[in-house]
CSV table of C-alpha atoms and ligand atoms in Angstrom, one decimal:
chain,number,residue,atom,x,y,z
A,1,MET,CA,21.2,32.1,-7.7
A,2,LYS,CA,18.0,30.3,-6.5
A,3,ILE,CA,14.6,30.7,-8.0
A,4,LEU,CA,11.3,29.5,-6.6
A,5,HIS,CA,8.4,28.9,-9.0
A,6,THR,CA,4.8,28.8,-7.9
A,7,ALA,CA,1.4,29.7,-9.4
A,8,ASP,CA,-2.3,29.5,-9.0
A,9,TRP,CA,-2.6,30.9,-5.5
A,10,HIS,CA,-6.3,31.5,-6.0
A,11,ILE,CA,-6.6,33.8,-3.0
A,12,GLY,CA,-10.3,34.0,-2.1
A,13,LYS,CA,-11.2,30.5,-3.3
A,14,ILE,CA,-14.4,29.1,-1.8
A,15,LEU,CA,-14.7,25.3,-1.9
A,16,HIS,CA,-18.3,24.1,-1.4
A,17,ARG,CA,-19.1,27.2,0.7
A,18,GLN,CA,-16.0,26.9,2.8
A,19,SER,CA,-13.3,29.6,2.5
A,20,LEU,CA,-9.8,28.4,1.9
A,21,TYR,CA,-8.4,31.6,3.5
A,22,ASP,CA,-6.6,29.6,6.2
A,23,ASP,CA,-5.1,27.2,3.8
A,24,ILE,CA,-3.5,29.9,1.7
A,25,SER,CA,-2.4,31.7,4.8
A,26,TYR,CA,-0.6,28.5,6.0
A,27,PHE,CA,1.1,28.3,2.6
A,28,PHE,CA,2.2,32.0,2.8
A,29,ASP,CA,3.8,31.4,6.2
A,30,TRP,CA,5.6,28.4,4.9
A,31,LEU,CA,6.7,30.2,1.7
A,32,VAL,CA,8.2,33.2,3.6
A,33,GLN,CA,10.1,30.8,5.8
A,34,ARG,CA,11.3,28.7,2.9
A,35,ILE,CA,12.5,31.8,1.0
A,36,THR,CA,14.4,33.0,4.1
A,37,ASP,CA,15.9,29.6,5.0
A,38,GLU,CA,16.9,28.7,1.5
A,39,LYS,CA,18.1,32.2,0.6
A,40,ILE,CA,15.9,32.3,-2.5
A,41,ASP,CA,16.8,35.2,-4.8
A,42,LEU,CA,13.8,35.3,-7.1
A,43,LEU,CA,10.2,34.3,-6.7
A,44,LEU,CA,8.0,33.7,-9.8
A,45,VAL,CA,4.3,33.5,-9.6
A,46,SER,CA,2.7,32.4,-12.9
A,47,GLY,CA,-0.8,33.7,-12.8
A,48,ASP,CA,-4.1,33.2,-11.0
A,49,ILE,CA,-3.1,35.2,-7.9
A,50,PHE,CA,-6.8,35.7,-7.0
A,51,ASP,CA,-9.7,33.4,-7.6
A,52,LEU,CA,-12.0,36.2,-8.6
A,53,ALA,CA,-11.5,39.4,-10.6
A,54,ASN,CA,-13.0,41.4,-7.8
A,55,PRO,CA,-11.5,39.9,-4.6
A,56,SER,CA,-12.7,40.9,-1.1
A,57,ASN,CA,-11.0,43.5,1.0
A,58,MET,CA,-9.8,40.7,3.3
A,59,ASP,CA,-8.2,38.8,0.4
A,60,THR,CA,-6.6,41.9,-1.0
A,61,LYS,CA,-5.2,42.6,2.5
A,62,LEU,CA,-3.7,39.1,2.7
A,63,TYR,CA,-2.1,39.6,-0.7
A,64,TYR,CA,-0.4,42.9,0.3
A,65,GLN,CA,0.6,41.6,3.7
A,66,THR,CA,2.3,38.7,2.0
A,67,LEU,CA,4.0,40.9,-0.5
A,68,TYR,CA,5.3,43.0,2.3
A,69,ARG,CA,6.6,40.0,4.2
A,70,LEU,CA,8.3,38.7,1.1
A,71,SER,CA,10.0,42.1,0.5
A,72,LYS,CA,11.5,41.8,4.0
A,73,THR,CA,13.3,38.6,3.0
A,74,ASN,CA,15.0,40.5,0.1
A,75,VAL,CA,13.7,38.2,-2.5
A,76,LYS,CA,12.9,39.7,-5.9
A,77,VAL,CA,9.3,38.9,-6.9
A,78,ILE,CA,7.8,38.7,-10.4
A,79,ILE,CA,4.0,38.2,-10.6
A,80,THR,CA,2.0,37.7,-13.8
A,81,GLY,CA,-1.7,37.7,-14.3
A,82,GLY,CA,-3.8,34.6,-15.0
A,83,ASN,CA,-7.1,34.0,-16.6
A,84,HIS,CA,-8.9,34.5,-13.3
A,85,ASP,CA,-7.1,37.8,-12.5
A,86,SER,CA,-8.2,41.3,-13.2
A,87,ILE,CA,-5.4,43.0,-15.2
A,88,SER,CA,-6.2,46.5,-13.8
A,89,LEU,CA,-6.5,45.2,-10.2
A,90,LEU,CA,-3.0,43.6,-10.4
A,91,ASP,CA,-1.4,46.4,-12.3
A,92,ALA,CA,-2.8,49.4,-10.3
A,93,PRO,CA,-0.1,49.4,-7.5
A,94,SER,CA,2.7,48.3,-9.8
A,95,SER,CA,4.8,51.5,-9.4
A,96,LEU,CA,4.5,51.3,-5.7
A,97,LEU,CA,5.4,47.6,-5.7
A,98,ASP,CA,8.5,48.4,-7.9
A,99,VAL,CA,10.0,50.1,-4.8
A,100,LEU,CA,9.8,46.8,-2.9
A,101,ASP,CA,11.5,44.9,-5.9
A,102,ILE,CA,8.2,43.4,-6.9
A,103,THR,CA,7.3,43.4,-10.6
A,104,VAL,CA,3.8,42.9,-11.6
A,105,VAL,CA,2.7,42.1,-15.2
A,106,GLY,CA,-1.1,41.9,-15.0
A,107,GLY,CA,-1.7,41.7,-18.8
A,108,ALA,CA,0.2,41.7,-22.0
A,109,LYS,CA,2.2,44.9,-22.5
A,110,ASP,CA,1.7,47.2,-25.5
A,111,ASP,CA,5.5,47.3,-25.9
A,112,ILE,CA,6.6,43.7,-25.3
A,113,HIS,CA,10.1,44.8,-24.3
A,114,ASN,CA,8.5,45.4,-20.9
A,115,GLU,CA,7.9,41.7,-20.5
A,116,ILE,CA,11.7,41.1,-20.6
A,117,ILE,CA,13.2,41.4,-17.1
A,118,PRO,CA,16.9,40.9,-16.6
A,119,ILE,CA,17.9,39.8,-13.1
A,120,THR,CA,21.2,41.1,-12.0
A,121,GLY,CA,23.6,39.8,-9.3
A,122,THR,CA,25.4,41.7,-6.7
A,123,HIS,CA,28.1,42.9,-9.1
A,124,GLY,CA,25.6,44.0,-11.7
A,125,GLU,CA,26.1,41.0,-13.9
A,126,VAL,CA,23.0,39.5,-15.6
A,127,GLU,CA,22.3,36.2,-13.9
A,128,CYS,CA,19.2,35.2,-15.8
A,129,ILE,CA,16.5,36.8,-18.0
A,130,VAL,CA,12.8,36.4,-17.1
A,131,LEU,CA,10.2,36.6,-19.8
A,132,ALA,CA,7.2,37.7,-17.7
A,133,VAL,CA,4.4,36.7,-20.0
A,134,PRO,CA,0.9,36.9,-18.4
A,135,PHE,CA,-2.2,35.1,-19.6
A,136,LEU,CA,-2.6,36.2,-23.2
A,137,ARG,CA,-6.1,37.2,-24.0
A,138,ASP,CA,-7.7,37.0,-27.4
A,139,LYS,CA,-7.1,40.7,-28.2
A,140,ASP,CA,-3.4,40.4,-27.3
A,141,LEU,CA,-3.0,37.5,-29.7
A,142,ARG,CA,-4.9,39.2,-32.5
A,143,GLN,CA,-2.5,42.2,-32.2
A,144,SER,CA,0.6,40.0,-32.7
A,145,MET,CA,-0.7,38.4,-35.9
A,146,GLN,CA,-1.8,39.6,-39.3
A,147,ALA,CA,-5.5,39.1,-40.2
A,148,SER,CA,-4.4,37.1,-43.3
A,149,GLU,CA,-2.5,34.7,-41.1
A,150,MET,CA,-5.6,33.7,-39.1
A,151,ALA,CA,-6.7,30.2,-40.1
A,152,ASP,CA,-9.0,28.2,-37.8
A,153,LYS,CA,-9.2,29.3,-34.2
A,154,SER,CA,-7.2,26.6,-32.6
A,155,SER,CA,-4.2,26.8,-34.8
A,156,PHE,CA,-4.4,30.6,-34.7
A,157,ILE,CA,-4.1,30.7,-30.9
A,158,SER,CA,-1.3,28.2,-30.9
A,159,GLU,CA,0.6,30.1,-33.6
A,160,ALA,CA,0.0,33.5,-32.0
A,161,ILE,CA,1.3,32.3,-28.6
A,162,LYS,CA,4.3,30.8,-30.3
A,163,GLN,CA,5.0,34.1,-32.1
A,164,HIS,CA,4.7,36.1,-28.8
A,165,TYR,CA,7.4,33.9,-27.1
A,166,ASP,CA,9.6,33.7,-30.3
A,167,LYS,CA,9.6,37.5,-30.5
A,168,LEU,CA,10.6,37.9,-26.8
A,169,VAL,CA,13.4,35.3,-27.2
A,170,GLU,CA,14.7,37.0,-30.3
A,171,MET,CA,14.8,40.4,-28.6
A,172,THR,CA,16.4,38.9,-25.5
A,173,VAL,CA,19.2,37.2,-27.5
A,174,GLU,CA,19.7,40.3,-29.5
A,175,LYS,CA,20.3,42.4,-26.4
A,176,PHE,CA,21.9,39.9,-24.0
A,177,GLY,CA,23.4,37.2,-26.3
A,178,HIS,CA,23.4,33.7,-25.1
A,179,SER,CA,25.3,34.3,-21.8
A,180,ALA,CA,22.5,34.0,-19.3
A,181,PRO,CA,19.7,31.4,-19.0
A,182,ILE,CA,16.2,32.5,-20.2
A,183,ILE,CA,13.4,31.7,-17.8
A,184,ALA,CA,9.9,32.1,-19.3
A,185,MET,CA,6.6,32.4,-17.5
A,186,GLY,CA,3.3,31.4,-18.9
A,187,HIS,CA,-0.3,30.9,-18.0
A,188,LEU,CA,-1.2,28.3,-20.6
A,189,TYR,CA,-2.9,25.0,-21.2
A,190,MET,CA,-0.4,22.6,-22.6
A,191,GLN,CA,-1.2,19.4,-24.4
A,192,GLY,CA,-0.8,16.2,-22.3
A,193,SER,CA,-1.3,18.0,-19.0
A,194,ILE,CA,-3.4,16.3,-16.4
A,195,THR,CA,-6.2,18.6,-15.2
A,196,SER,CA,-8.4,18.6,-12.2
A,197,ASP,CA,-12.0,19.9,-11.8
A,198,SER,CA,-10.9,23.3,-10.6
A,199,GLU,CA,-9.3,24.9,-13.7
A,200,ARG,CA,-11.5,27.2,-15.7
A,201,GLU,CA,-11.1,26.4,-19.3
A,202,ILE,CA,-9.0,28.9,-21.2
A,203,HIS,CA,-8.8,29.5,-24.9
A,204,ILE,CA,-12.0,27.8,-26.0
A,205,GLY,CA,-11.3,26.5,-29.4
A,206,ASN,CA,-8.0,25.2,-28.2
A,207,LEU,CA,-9.3,22.4,-26.1
A,208,GLU,CA,-6.5,20.0,-27.0
A,209,GLY,CA,-4.0,22.3,-25.5
A,210,LEU,CA,-0.7,23.7,-26.9
A,211,ASP,CA,2.0,21.4,-28.2
A,212,SER,CA,5.2,21.7,-26.2
A,213,LYS,CA,7.1,22.0,-29.5
A,214,ILE,CA,5.9,25.6,-29.7
A,215,ILE,CA,8.3,26.4,-26.8
A,216,HIS,CA,11.4,28.1,-28.2
A,217,PRO,CA,14.5,25.9,-27.7
A,218,GLU,CA,16.4,28.9,-26.2
A,219,ILE,CA,14.1,28.9,-23.3
A,220,ASP,CA,16.0,27.1,-20.5
A,221,TYR,CA,13.1,26.8,-18.0
A,222,MET,CA,9.3,27.3,-18.6
A,223,ALA,CA,7.5,28.3,-15.3
A,224,LEU,CA,3.9,27.4,-16.1
A,225,GLY,CA,0.6,28.2,-14.3
A,226,HIS,CA,-3.0,27.3,-15.0
A,227,ILE,CA,-3.0,23.5,-14.3
A,228,HIS,CA,-3.4,22.7,-10.6
A,229,LYS,CA,-1.5,19.5,-10.5
A,230,PRO,CA,2.3,19.8,-10.4
A,231,GLN,CA,3.8,18.1,-13.5
A,232,LYS,CA,6.4,18.1,-16.3
A,233,ILE,CA,5.2,18.6,-19.8
A,234,GLY,CA,6.2,16.4,-22.8
A,235,ASN,CA,8.5,14.5,-20.4
A,236,LYS,CA,10.8,17.6,-20.2
A,237,ASN,CA,12.4,18.4,-16.9
A,238,ASN,CA,12.5,22.1,-17.7
A,239,ILE,CA,8.8,22.7,-18.7
A,240,ARG,CA,6.8,22.5,-15.6
A,241,TYR,CA,3.6,23.4,-13.9
A,242,SER,CA,4.2,24.0,-10.2
A,243,GLY,CA,0.5,23.5,-9.6
A,244,SER,CA,-1.6,25.3,-7.0
A,245,PRO,CA,-0.2,25.4,-3.4
A,246,VAL,CA,-3.5,24.5,-1.8
A,247,PHE,CA,-6.1,21.9,-2.7
A,248,LEU,CA,-8.8,23.7,-4.7
A,249,ASP,CA,-11.0,20.7,-5.4
A,250,PHE,CA,-11.7,17.1,-4.1
A,251,SER,CA,-10.2,15.7,-7.3
A,252,GLU,CA,-6.8,17.1,-6.2
A,253,ARG,CA,-6.7,15.0,-3.0
A,254,ASP,CA,-4.4,12.2,-4.1
A,255,TYR,CA,-1.1,14.0,-4.6
A,256,ASP,CA,1.2,16.5,-2.8
A,257,LYS,CA,1.2,20.2,-3.6
A,258,MET,CA,4.6,21.5,-4.7
A,259,VAL,CA,6.7,24.5,-5.4
A,260,ILE,CA,9.7,24.2,-7.8
A,261,GLU,CA,13.2,25.4,-7.0
A,262,ILE,CA,15.7,26.1,-9.7
A,263,GLU,CA,19.4,26.7,-9.1
A,264,ILE,CA,21.6,28.6,-11.5
A,265,GLU,CA,25.3,28.4,-11.3
A,266,ALA,CA,27.9,29.8,-13.7
A,267,ASN,CA,25.1,30.9,-16.2
A,268,GLU,CA,23.6,27.4,-16.4
A,269,ILE,CA,20.7,25.7,-14.7
A,270,LYS,CA,22.3,23.3,-12.2
A,271,SER,CA,19.2,21.7,-10.7
A,272,ILE,CA,15.4,21.7,-10.8
A,273,THR,CA,13.8,20.3,-7.8
A,274,SER,CA,10.2,20.0,-6.7
A,275,VAL,CA,9.6,20.6,-3.0
A,276,ALA,CA,6.5,19.3,-1.2
A,277,ILE,CA,4.5,21.9,0.7
A,278,PRO,CA,3.6,20.7,4.1
A,279,LYS,CA,-0.1,19.8,4.3
A,280,SER,CA,-2.3,22.1,6.5
A,281,ARG,CA,-5.6,20.3,5.7
A,282,GLU,CA,-6.5,16.8,4.8
A,283,ILE,CA,-9.1,16.3,2.0
A,284,LEU,CA,-10.7,12.8,1.9
A,285,LYS,CA,-13.3,10.8,0.1
A,286,PHE,CA,-15.0,8.0,2.0
A,287,THR,CA,-16.7,5.4,-0.2
A,288,GLY,CA,-18.7,2.3,0.9
A,289,ASP,CA,-22.2,1.4,2.2
A,290,LEU,CA,-23.8,3.5,4.8
A,291,ASN,CA,-22.5,1.5,7.8
A,292,SER,CA,-18.9,1.4,6.7
A,293,VAL,CA,-18.8,5.1,5.9
A,294,LYS,CA,-20.4,5.8,9.3
A,295,ASN,CA,-17.6,3.8,10.9
A,296,MET,CA,-14.9,5.5,8.9
A,297,LEU,CA,-16.3,8.9,10.1
A,298,MET,CA,-16.5,7.8,13.7
A,299,GLU,CA,-12.9,6.5,13.7
A,300,TYR,CA,-11.4,9.4,11.9
A,301,GLN,CA,-8.7,11.4,13.6
A,302,ASN,CA,-7.4,14.6,12.1
A,303,LYS,CA,-3.6,15.0,12.2
A,304,TYR,CA,-3.5,18.4,10.5
A,305,PRO,CA,-3.9,21.9,11.9
A,306,LEU,CA,-7.1,22.7,9.9
A,307,THR,CA,-10.5,20.9,9.9
A,308,THR,CA,-10.5,18.0,7.4
A,309,PHE,CA,-12.9,18.2,4.5
A,310,ILE,CA,-14.6,15.0,3.6
A,311,GLU,CA,-16.6,13.9,0.6
A,312,ILE,CA,-18.8,10.9,1.2
A,313,GLU,CA,-20.1,8.5,-1.5
A,314,ILE,CA,-22.5,5.9,-0.3
A,315,GLN,CA,-23.0,2.8,-2.4
A,316,GLU,CA,-25.9,0.6,-1.6
A,317,ASN,CA,-27.1,-2.5,-3.4
A,318,GLU,CA,-30.9,-2.2,-3.7
A,319,PHE,CA,-32.8,1.1,-4.0
A,320,ASP,CA,-34.3,2.1,-0.7
A,321,VAL,CA,-35.6,5.6,-0.1
A,322,LEU,CA,-35.1,5.1,3.7
A,323,LYS,CA,-31.3,4.8,3.1
A,324,ILE,CA,-31.3,8.3,1.6
A,325,GLN,CA,-33.0,9.6,4.7
A,326,ALA,CA,-30.6,7.6,6.9
A,327,MET,CA,-27.6,9.2,5.1
A,328,GLU,CA,-29.1,12.7,5.7
A,329,ASP,CA,-29.8,12.0,9.3
A,330,MET,CA,-26.3,10.7,9.8
A,331,ILE,CA,-24.8,13.8,8.3
A,332,ASP,CA,-27.0,16.0,10.5
A,333,SER,CA,-26.3,14.1,13.6
A,334,ILE,CA,-22.5,14.1,13.3
A,335,LYS,CA,-20.9,17.0,15.1
A,336,SER,CA,-17.2,16.9,14.9
A,337,GLU,CA,-14.3,19.2,15.5
A,338,GLU,CA,-12.1,17.0,13.3
A,339,PHE,CA,-13.9,17.2,10.0
A,340,LYS,CA,-16.7,18.7,7.9
A,341,ILE,CA,-18.6,16.8,5.3
A,342,LEU,CA,-18.7,19.1,2.2
A,343,LYS,CA,-20.2,16.8,-0.4
A,344,ASN,CA,-22.4,13.7,-0.2
A,345,ARG,CA,-23.9,11.4,-2.7
A,346,ILE,CA,-25.7,8.1,-2.6
A,347,PHE,CA,-25.8,5.5,-5.4
A,348,PHE,CA,-27.8,2.3,-5.7
A,349,ASP,CA,-26.6,-0.6,-7.9
A,350,GLN,CA,-30.2,-1.3,-8.8
A,351,THR,CA,-32.3,1.8,-9.3
A,352,PRO,CA,-35.7,1.7,-10.9
A,353,ASP,CA,-35.7,4.0,-13.9
A,354,SER,CA,-38.5,6.1,-12.5
A,355,MET,CA,-36.3,7.0,-9.5
A,356,LYS,CA,-33.2,7.9,-11.5
A,357,VAL,CA,-34.6,11.2,-12.5
A,358,ILE,CA,-35.4,12.2,-9.0
A,359,LEU,CA,-31.9,11.2,-7.8
A,360,ASN,CA,-30.4,13.3,-10.5
A,361,GLU,CA,-32.5,16.2,-9.7
A,362,SER,CA,-31.3,16.2,-6.1
A,363,ARG,CA,-28.0,17.6,-7.2
A,364,THR,CA,-27.6,21.2,-6.1
A,365,ILE,CA,-26.2,24.0,-8.2
A,366,GLN,CA,-22.9,23.8,-6.2
A,367,ASP,CA,-22.3,20.3,-7.7
A,368,LEU,CA,-22.4,21.7,-11.2
A,369,SER,CA,-19.9,23.8,-13.1
A,370,PRO,CA,-21.0,26.5,-15.5
A,371,LEU,CA,-20.1,24.1,-18.3
A,372,ASP,CA,-22.3,21.4,-16.9
A,373,ILE,CA,-25.2,23.8,-16.8
A,374,PHE,CA,-24.5,24.9,-20.4
A,375,ARG,CA,-24.4,21.3,-21.5
A,376,GLN,CA,-27.7,20.5,-19.8
A,377,LYS,CA,-29.3,23.5,-21.5
A,378,LEU,CA,-28.0,22.4,-24.9
A,379,SER,CA,-29.3,18.9,-24.4
A,380,GLU,CA,-32.7,20.2,-23.3
A,381,ASN,CA,-32.9,22.2,-26.5
A,382,LYS,CA,-31.6,19.3,-28.5
A,383,TYR,CA,-28.5,21.1,-29.7
A,384,SER,CA,-25.6,18.9,-30.2
A,385,MET,CA,-22.1,19.8,-29.0
A,386,ASN,CA,-19.2,18.1,-30.7
A,387,TRP,CA,-16.5,19.4,-28.3
A,388,LYS,CA,-16.0,17.8,-24.9
B,401,MN,MN1,-5.7,28.5,-11.9
């Protein structure tokens, strides 16, 4: 059987006031085609389906349209909730989606048996078992541990998550033996993962991330979500983030977006392959002095179906307020079908101290994350913060 692992769709994401609706739509077209062509049997989506807990009607429609198209390909779908998702929003249509062979686990189940999903082949034999674990919220973790076992916050989270998976593996082995591979899903922040600027931090107090050693050895493949760059964890081929299918931030521009395909044969994982998703939009950063950036913009030709998003960073030698005006004029005067400038900044190698404040203040709220604002507030009030 063939499994396709993806995560972090973030339907509804707005990047610097530009909707990424077209980007995710391109991905969905490609995904449906890929599943049809490759005869994928099972699709796993490991959390962060929507960018917001209350998505727009248009985004919700796109989600259901996509699920309908997927159901037409005969693929079985398992969707788990992420830290961005509303549990009740995902879970509300679950009995209806069951009819289309789509299982949704928005939040941790009271009876964790319901997170164990055996996948059967045409002759009724169990081909693999999926542990459909959504993002585990604080209250879920507290339930699975005794109050007396709670030490400091960080080791508590790590221990409680480990116990959740261990329990599931134990129940699975008890019921199905060791005959079929165990595929676990998770929306977790693992130690050693390379993040971008678009993940919202999860499990405050666990900033270092989880050690991959907590993953039970009986788990044959770990289908992770949360981190937006595709990667293996702890150098292990079978513990992977698929990453998000679309670029959610400028910091994600230097690598391909991926899905992971897993093939199971004779009750064993035969291959794990990452497959690059064709790019629908280019995301670029142009750096240099004003003139060279201007030239780069003039010469730029878009080869992709969607308008390119460009970030510009002007670097000039000596401080000159006219250069700031010239940059703004240049941005205003450029009208292009090929690209949009979403972010701009100017730096001077030599800036008089008195001007540094003004330059800093010209940052807009869109340039800041909630954490940046919190940090700024703390420093204004002279509180120190000893976590990064
Ligand atoms: Mn995410």
